[in-house]
Amino acid sequence: MITQEQTLHDESDPPRSEAAEALAVTATFVALASVGASFVFPVFVPFILAPVAIVLAIISKGRSFKLSQTGRRAVTFALICIGVNIAVLALTLRSAFSLMSDPAYHAQLNQMTENMYGYTFDDMLRIIDESYGTNLTEMLGAEVQEPLAGNEAEGSL
Amino acid sequence: MNTTDNRYSRPDANRSVHPDRGVYFLHRVSTGIKAGARFSLLTHLGTACGANVVCAAAAFLLTTLFGGSVYGSDLAGLLLSFVIEWLVAVFIGILEYGRVCLYMNMQYAQPVLMQDLFCGFRENTNQIIQCEAVAAGIRVLLLVPGALAALLLPDGMAARTPLVILLYAAGLCGVIYSRLVFALRYYLLLDYPGSSAADVLKKSARLMKGNRILLFYIHLSFVPLSALGLLSFGIANLWITAYRCASDAAFYRGLMASRQ
C-alpha cells in the first residue's frame, strides 16, 4: 500500500519556484482577459478563458498545498467572471422566453421571419421539432398566435 | 522482473510506513501525489499540453476515419465497429506509451523532448501492441453484451430497457476496474524494457492490488476540474489532462518508492 511519505507529501509549505510564480501571473492575466472579454464577447470567451485561468492557478501551486497570493487572485477573478456570465446567460434566456410568451412580440417575430425566410418562426420550430424530436414549440409558447390570426382575419375581409 | 535494475525507480531513503486507511488517508496521499505532479509540470506545461494535443488529434482522426464509417445498425456492423474500436485503441496505445515516457521524464527530472511522444514506434513496439491488445480487448468485450442486448432484444419486451441499462452499467464498471488493474502497464514497460507483455500485465495487476482505490480516488478528484473543462467547451481539458497524466506518473513513482 502506498503511503503518505512516499508521495512527496510534506507538511511544510516549500518555497515557490520562479516557474510557479510565472504560471500564477499567467493565470491572473488569463483571468483578467476573461473579465475583459465579458464586456466585449460575453459568455463564450469568458467561459473558455476563466476555467483555463483556474486550472493554471491550481497547477501553479506546485509542491505547495496552498495557492499563492497571485494564484488566489486569478481564481477569484475567474470565479467572479464565471458567476457573472452565468447570470448574464440566465437573464438573457429568461428575457427571451418571457418575450416569446408576449403575443404581440410573438406575432411580430413570426411576421419578420416570414418576410426574411418565407417561414414563420413557429414553422421553423415545428420543423426542428419534427426533425430532431425536440419540444421547442411548447417550450417557447409557439401556440400563442391570436394576434397573427386576427391580422389574417382582418386581411381577408 | 528484478526490481533493482529498473530505469526510473530508485529507493527514496527514510520512508516510513503508515498503516492507517480511510478516506482521510486517501485524501492525504492523493494530495501529496498531486503536489508532486504539479511540481513536475511547472517547467514543462507547454510540452505536456502539446503531447496531449497530438494524442487527442490522433485519437480523433483515427476514430473519425475508421470508426465513423461503420455504424452498428445490424449485428455485422456492430461487431465490425467493435473490432475497429479495438484496433484504434491498440494503435493509440503506442502514442500513449510515448506520452507516459514524457511524463515519467518530467517526474524524474530527466530531459523532456516532444519526440519522446513517438518513442513507442522505436522501442518495445511489440510489447506495447500485445499489452494494449489484451487491455483494449477486455474493455471492448465488456461492452459487447450491453450493445448486443440493445440491438437484438425486441422493442416490445418489457424488461428490455432495464436489462440493457444493467448490462451497460456492469460493462462500464468492468471497464473502470480493468483500467485500474492495467493502469501501470506502460510505466512498467518503460521501467523494465524488454519484459514480455504477459509479465508486464501480471506485474501491473499485482502492484495495483491494494492501490486500486487510491488511483480511483485520484481520478475521481479530477471530476470537478473536468466539469470546469466541460464549461470551457473542452479547451481547459488540455491542461487538466496534463495534470491527470502527471498525477498518474507521480502515483507510479510513489508506488515504486513504497516497495523499495
CSV table of N, CA, C and O in Angstrom, one decimal, chain B residues 61-122:
chain,number,residue,atom,x,y,z
B,61,LEU,N,-8.8,11.7,-35.2
B,61,LEU,CA,-8.7,11.4,-36.6
B,61,LEU,C,-9.0,9.9,-36.9
B,61,LEU,O,-9.7,9.5,-37.8
B,62,LEU,N,-8.3,9.0,-36.1
B,62,LEU,CA,-8.5,7.6,-36.3
B,62,LEU,C,-9.9,7.2,-36.1
B,62,LEU,O,-10.5,6.4,-36.8
B,63,THR,N,-10.5,7.7,-35.0
B,63,THR,CA,-11.9,7.3,-34.7
B,63,THR,C,-12.9,7.8,-35.7
B,63,THR,O,-13.8,7.1,-36.1
B,64,THR,N,-12.6,9.0,-36.2
B,64,THR,CA,-13.5,9.6,-37.3
B,64,THR,C,-13.3,8.9,-38.6
B,64,THR,O,-14.3,8.5,-39.3
B,65,LEU,N,-12.0,8.6,-38.9
B,65,LEU,CA,-11.8,8.0,-40.2
B,65,LEU,C,-12.3,6.6,-40.3
B,65,LEU,O,-12.9,6.2,-41.3
B,66,PHE,N,-12.0,5.8,-39.3
B,66,PHE,CA,-12.3,4.4,-39.3
B,66,PHE,C,-13.6,4.0,-38.5
B,66,PHE,O,-14.5,3.3,-39.0
B,67,GLY,N,-13.7,4.6,-37.3
B,67,GLY,CA,-14.9,4.3,-36.5
B,67,GLY,C,-16.2,4.9,-37.1
B,67,GLY,O,-17.2,4.4,-37.0
B,68,GLY,N,-16.0,6.2,-37.6
B,68,GLY,CA,-17.2,6.9,-38.1
B,68,GLY,C,-17.8,6.3,-39.3
B,68,GLY,O,-19.0,6.5,-39.5
B,69,SER,N,-17.1,5.5,-40.1
B,69,SER,CA,-17.6,5.0,-41.3
B,69,SER,C,-18.5,3.8,-41.0
B,69,SER,O,-19.3,3.4,-41.9
B,70,VAL,N,-18.4,3.2,-39.8
B,70,VAL,CA,-19.2,2.0,-39.6
B,70,VAL,C,-20.1,2.3,-38.4
B,70,VAL,O,-19.7,2.8,-37.4
B,71,TYR,N,-21.4,2.0,-38.6
B,71,TYR,CA,-22.3,2.2,-37.5
B,71,TYR,C,-23.0,0.9,-37.3
B,71,TYR,O,-23.5,0.3,-38.3
B,72,GLY,N,-23.1,0.5,-36.1
B,72,GLY,CA,-23.6,-0.8,-35.8
B,72,GLY,C,-25.1,-0.9,-35.8
B,72,GLY,O,-25.8,-1.0,-34.8
B,73,SER,N,-25.7,-0.7,-37.0
B,73,SER,CA,-27.2,-0.8,-37.1
B,73,SER,C,-27.6,-2.3,-37.2
B,73,SER,O,-28.8,-2.6,-37.0
B,74,ASP,N,-26.7,-3.2,-37.7
B,74,ASP,CA,-27.0,-4.6,-37.7
B,74,ASP,C,-25.9,-5.3,-36.9
B,74,ASP,O,-24.9,-4.7,-36.6
B,75,LEU,N,-26.0,-6.6,-36.8
B,75,LEU,CA,-25.1,-7.4,-36.0
B,75,LEU,C,-23.6,-7.3,-36.5
B,75,LEU,O,-22.7,-7.1,-35.8
B,76,ALA,N,-23.5,-7.5,-37.9
B,76,ALA,CA,-22.2,-7.4,-38.5
B,76,ALA,C,-21.6,-6.1,-38.3
B,76,ALA,O,-20.4,-6.0,-38.0
B,77,GLY,N,-22.4,-5.0,-38.5
B,77,GLY,CA,-21.9,-3.6,-38.4
B,77,GLY,C,-21.4,-3.4,-37.0
B,77,GLY,O,-20.4,-2.7,-36.8
B,78,LEU,N,-22.2,-3.9,-36.0
B,78,LEU,CA,-21.9,-3.7,-34.6
B,78,LEU,C,-20.5,-4.3,-34.3
B,78,LEU,O,-19.7,-3.7,-33.6
B,79,LEU,N,-20.4,-5.6,-34.7
B,79,LEU,CA,-19.2,-6.3,-34.4
B,79,LEU,C,-18.0,-5.7,-35.1
B,79,LEU,O,-16.9,-5.6,-34.5
B,80,LEU,N,-18.2,-5.2,-36.3
B,80,LEU,CA,-17.1,-4.6,-37.1
B,80,LEU,C,-16.7,-3.3,-36.3
B,80,LEU,O,-15.5,-3.0,-36.2
B,81,SER,N,-17.7,-2.5,-35.8
B,81,SER,CA,-17.4,-1.3,-35.1
B,81,SER,C,-16.6,-1.6,-33.9
B,81,SER,O,-15.7,-0.8,-33.5
B,82,PHE,N,-16.9,-2.7,-33.2
B,82,PHE,CA,-16.1,-3.1,-32.0
B,82,PHE,C,-14.7,-3.4,-32.4
B,82,PHE,O,-13.7,-3.1,-31.7
B,83,VAL,N,-14.5,-4.2,-33.5
B,83,VAL,CA,-13.2,-4.6,-34.0
B,83,VAL,C,-12.4,-3.3,-34.3
B,83,VAL,O,-11.2,-3.2,-33.9
B,84,ILE,N,-13.0,-2.4,-35.0
B,84,ILE,CA,-12.3,-1.1,-35.4
B,84,ILE,C,-11.9,-0.3,-34.1
B,84,ILE,O,-10.8,0.2,-34.0
B,85,GLU,N,-12.8,-0.3,-33.1
B,85,GLU,CA,-12.6,0.4,-31.9
B,85,GLU,C,-11.3,-0.2,-31.2
B,85,GLU,O,-10.5,0.5,-30.7
B,86,TRP,N,-11.3,-1.5,-31.2
B,86,TRP,CA,-10.2,-2.2,-30.6
B,86,TRP,C,-8.9,-1.9,-31.4
B,86,TRP,O,-7.8,-1.7,-30.7
B,87,LEU,N,-8.9,-2.0,-32.7
B,87,LEU,CA,-7.7,-1.7,-33.5
B,87,LEU,C,-7.2,-0.3,-33.3
B,87,LEU,O,-6.0,0.0,-33.1
B,88,VAL,N,-8.1,0.7,-33.2
B,88,VAL,CA,-7.7,2.1,-33.0
B,88,VAL,C,-7.1,2.2,-31.6
B,88,VAL,O,-6.1,2.9,-31.4
B,89,ALA,N,-7.7,1.5,-30.6
B,89,ALA,CA,-7.2,1.6,-29.2
B,89,ALA,C,-5.7,1.0,-29.2
B,89,ALA,O,-4.9,1.6,-28.5
B,90,VAL,N,-5.5,0.0,-29.9
B,90,VAL,CA,-4.2,-0.6,-30.0
B,90,VAL,C,-3.2,0.4,-30.6
B,90,VAL,O,-2.1,0.5,-30.1
B,91,PHE,N,-3.5,1.0,-31.6
B,91,PHE,CA,-2.6,2.0,-32.3
B,91,PHE,C,-2.4,3.2,-31.3
B,91,PHE,O,-1.3,3.6,-31.2
B,92,ILE,N,-3.5,3.7,-30.8
B,92,ILE,CA,-3.3,4.8,-29.8
B,92,ILE,C,-2.4,4.5,-28.7
B,92,ILE,O,-1.7,5.3,-28.1
B,93,GLY,N,-2.4,3.2,-28.3
B,93,GLY,CA,-1.6,2.7,-27.2
B,93,GLY,C,-0.1,3.0,-27.4
B,93,GLY,O,0.6,3.3,-26.5
B,94,ILE,N,0.3,3.0,-28.7
B,94,ILE,CA,1.7,3.3,-29.0
B,94,ILE,C,2.0,4.8,-28.6
B,94,ILE,O,3.1,5.1,-28.1
B,95,LEU,N,1.1,5.6,-29.0
B,95,LEU,CA,1.3,7.1,-28.6
B,95,LEU,C,1.1,7.3,-27.1
B,95,LEU,O,1.8,8.1,-26.5
B,96,GLU,N,0.2,6.5,-26.5
B,96,GLU,CA,0.0,6.6,-25.1
B,96,GLU,C,1.3,6.2,-24.3
B,96,GLU,O,1.7,6.9,-23.3
B,97,TYR,N,2.0,5.2,-24.8
B,97,TYR,CA,3.3,4.8,-24.3
B,97,TYR,C,4.3,6.0,-24.3
B,97,TYR,O,5.0,6.3,-23.3
B,98,GLY,N,4.3,6.7,-25.5
B,98,GLY,CA,5.2,7.8,-25.6
B,98,GLY,C,4.8,8.9,-24.6
B,98,GLY,O,5.7,9.6,-24.1
B,99,ARG,N,3.5,9.1,-24.4
B,99,ARG,CA,3.1,10.2,-23.5
B,99,ARG,C,3.5,9.8,-22.1
B,99,ARG,O,3.9,10.7,-21.3
B,100,VAL,N,3.4,8.5,-21.7
B,100,VAL,CA,3.8,8.0,-20.4
B,100,VAL,C,5.3,8.3,-20.2
B,100,VAL,O,5.8,8.8,-19.2
B,101,CYS,N,6.1,8.0,-21.3
B,101,CYS,CA,7.5,8.3,-21.3
B,101,CYS,C,7.8,9.7,-21.0
B,101,CYS,O,8.7,10.1,-20.2
B,102,LEU,N,7.1,10.6,-21.6
B,102,LEU,CA,7.2,12.1,-21.5
B,102,LEU,C,7.0,12.5,-20.0
B,102,LEU,O,7.8,13.2,-19.4
B,103,TYR,N,5.9,11.9,-19.5
B,103,TYR,CA,5.5,12.3,-18.1
B,103,TYR,C,6.5,11.7,-17.1
B,103,TYR,O,6.7,12.3,-16.0
B,104,MET,N,7.0,10.5,-17.4
B,104,MET,CA,8.0,9.9,-16.5
B,104,MET,C,9.3,10.7,-16.5
B,104,MET,O,9.9,10.9,-15.4
B,105,ASN,N,9.7,11.2,-17.6
B,105,ASN,CA,10.9,12.0,-17.7
B,105,ASN,C,10.7,13.3,-16.9
B,105,ASN,O,11.6,13.7,-16.2
B,106,MET,N,9.5,13.8,-16.9
B,106,MET,CA,9.2,15.0,-16.1
B,106,MET,C,9.3,14.7,-14.7
B,106,MET,O,9.8,15.4,-13.9
B,107,GLN,N,8.7,13.6,-14.3
B,107,GLN,CA,8.6,13.2,-12.9
B,107,GLN,C,10.0,12.9,-12.3
B,107,GLN,O,10.3,13.3,-11.2
B,108,TYR,N,10.9,12.3,-13.1
B,108,TYR,CA,12.2,12.0,-12.6
B,108,TYR,C,13.3,13.1,-13.1
B,108,TYR,O,14.5,12.8,-13.1
B,109,ALA,N,12.8,14.3,-13.4
B,109,ALA,CA,13.7,15.4,-13.8
B,109,ALA,C,14.7,15.1,-14.8
B,109,ALA,O,15.9,15.4,-14.7
B,110,GLN,N,14.3,14.3,-15.8
B,110,GLN,CA,15.1,14.0,-17.0
B,110,GLN,C,14.7,14.9,-18.2
B,110,GLN,O,13.6,15.5,-18.1
B,111,PRO,N,15.6,15.0,-19.2
B,111,PRO,CA,15.2,15.9,-20.3
B,111,PRO,C,13.9,15.5,-20.9
B,111,PRO,O,13.7,14.3,-21.2
B,112,VAL,N,13.1,16.5,-21.1
B,112,VAL,CA,11.7,16.2,-21.7
B,112,VAL,C,11.7,16.7,-23.1
B,112,VAL,O,11.9,17.9,-23.4
B,113,LEU,N,11.5,15.8,-24.1
B,113,LEU,CA,11.5,16.2,-25.5
B,113,LEU,C,10.2,15.7,-26.1
B,113,LEU,O,9.7,14.7,-25.8
B,114,MET,N,9.7,16.6,-27.1
B,114,MET,CA,8.5,16.2,-27.7
B,114,MET,C,8.6,14.9,-28.5
B,114,MET,O,7.6,14.2,-28.7
B,115,GLN,N,9.8,14.7,-29.0
B,115,GLN,CA,10.0,13.4,-29.8
B,115,GLN,C,9.8,12.2,-29.0
B,115,GLN,O,9.6,11.1,-29.5
B,116,ASP,N,9.9,12.3,-27.6
B,116,ASP,CA,9.6,11.1,-26.8
B,116,ASP,C,8.2,10.6,-27.0
B,116,ASP,O,8.0,9.4,-26.7
B,117,LEU,N,7.3,11.4,-27.4
B,117,LEU,CA,6.0,11.0,-27.7
B,117,LEU,C,5.9,9.9,-28.7
B,117,LEU,O,5.0,9.1,-28.6
B,118,PHE,N,6.9,9.8,-29.6
B,118,PHE,CA,6.8,8.8,-30.6
B,118,PHE,C,7.8,7.6,-30.3
B,118,PHE,O,8.1,6.8,-31.2
B,119,CYS,N,8.3,7.6,-29.1
B,119,CYS,CA,9.3,6.5,-28.7
B,119,CYS,C,8.7,5.1,-28.8
B,119,CYS,O,9.4,4.1,-28.9
B,120,GLY,N,7.3,5.0,-28.7
B,120,GLY,CA,6.7,3.7,-28.8
B,120,GLY,C,6.9,3.1,-30.2
B,120,GLY,O,6.7,1.9,-30.3
B,121,PHE,N,7.2,3.9,-31.2
B,121,PHE,CA,7.4,3.3,-32.5
B,121,PHE,C,8.8,2.8,-32.6
B,121,PHE,O,9.1,2.1,-33.6
B,122,ARG,N,9.7,3.2,-31.7
B,122,ARG,CA,11.1,2.8,-31.8
B,122,ARG,C,11.5,1.7,-30.8
B,122,ARG,O,12.3,0.8,-31.1
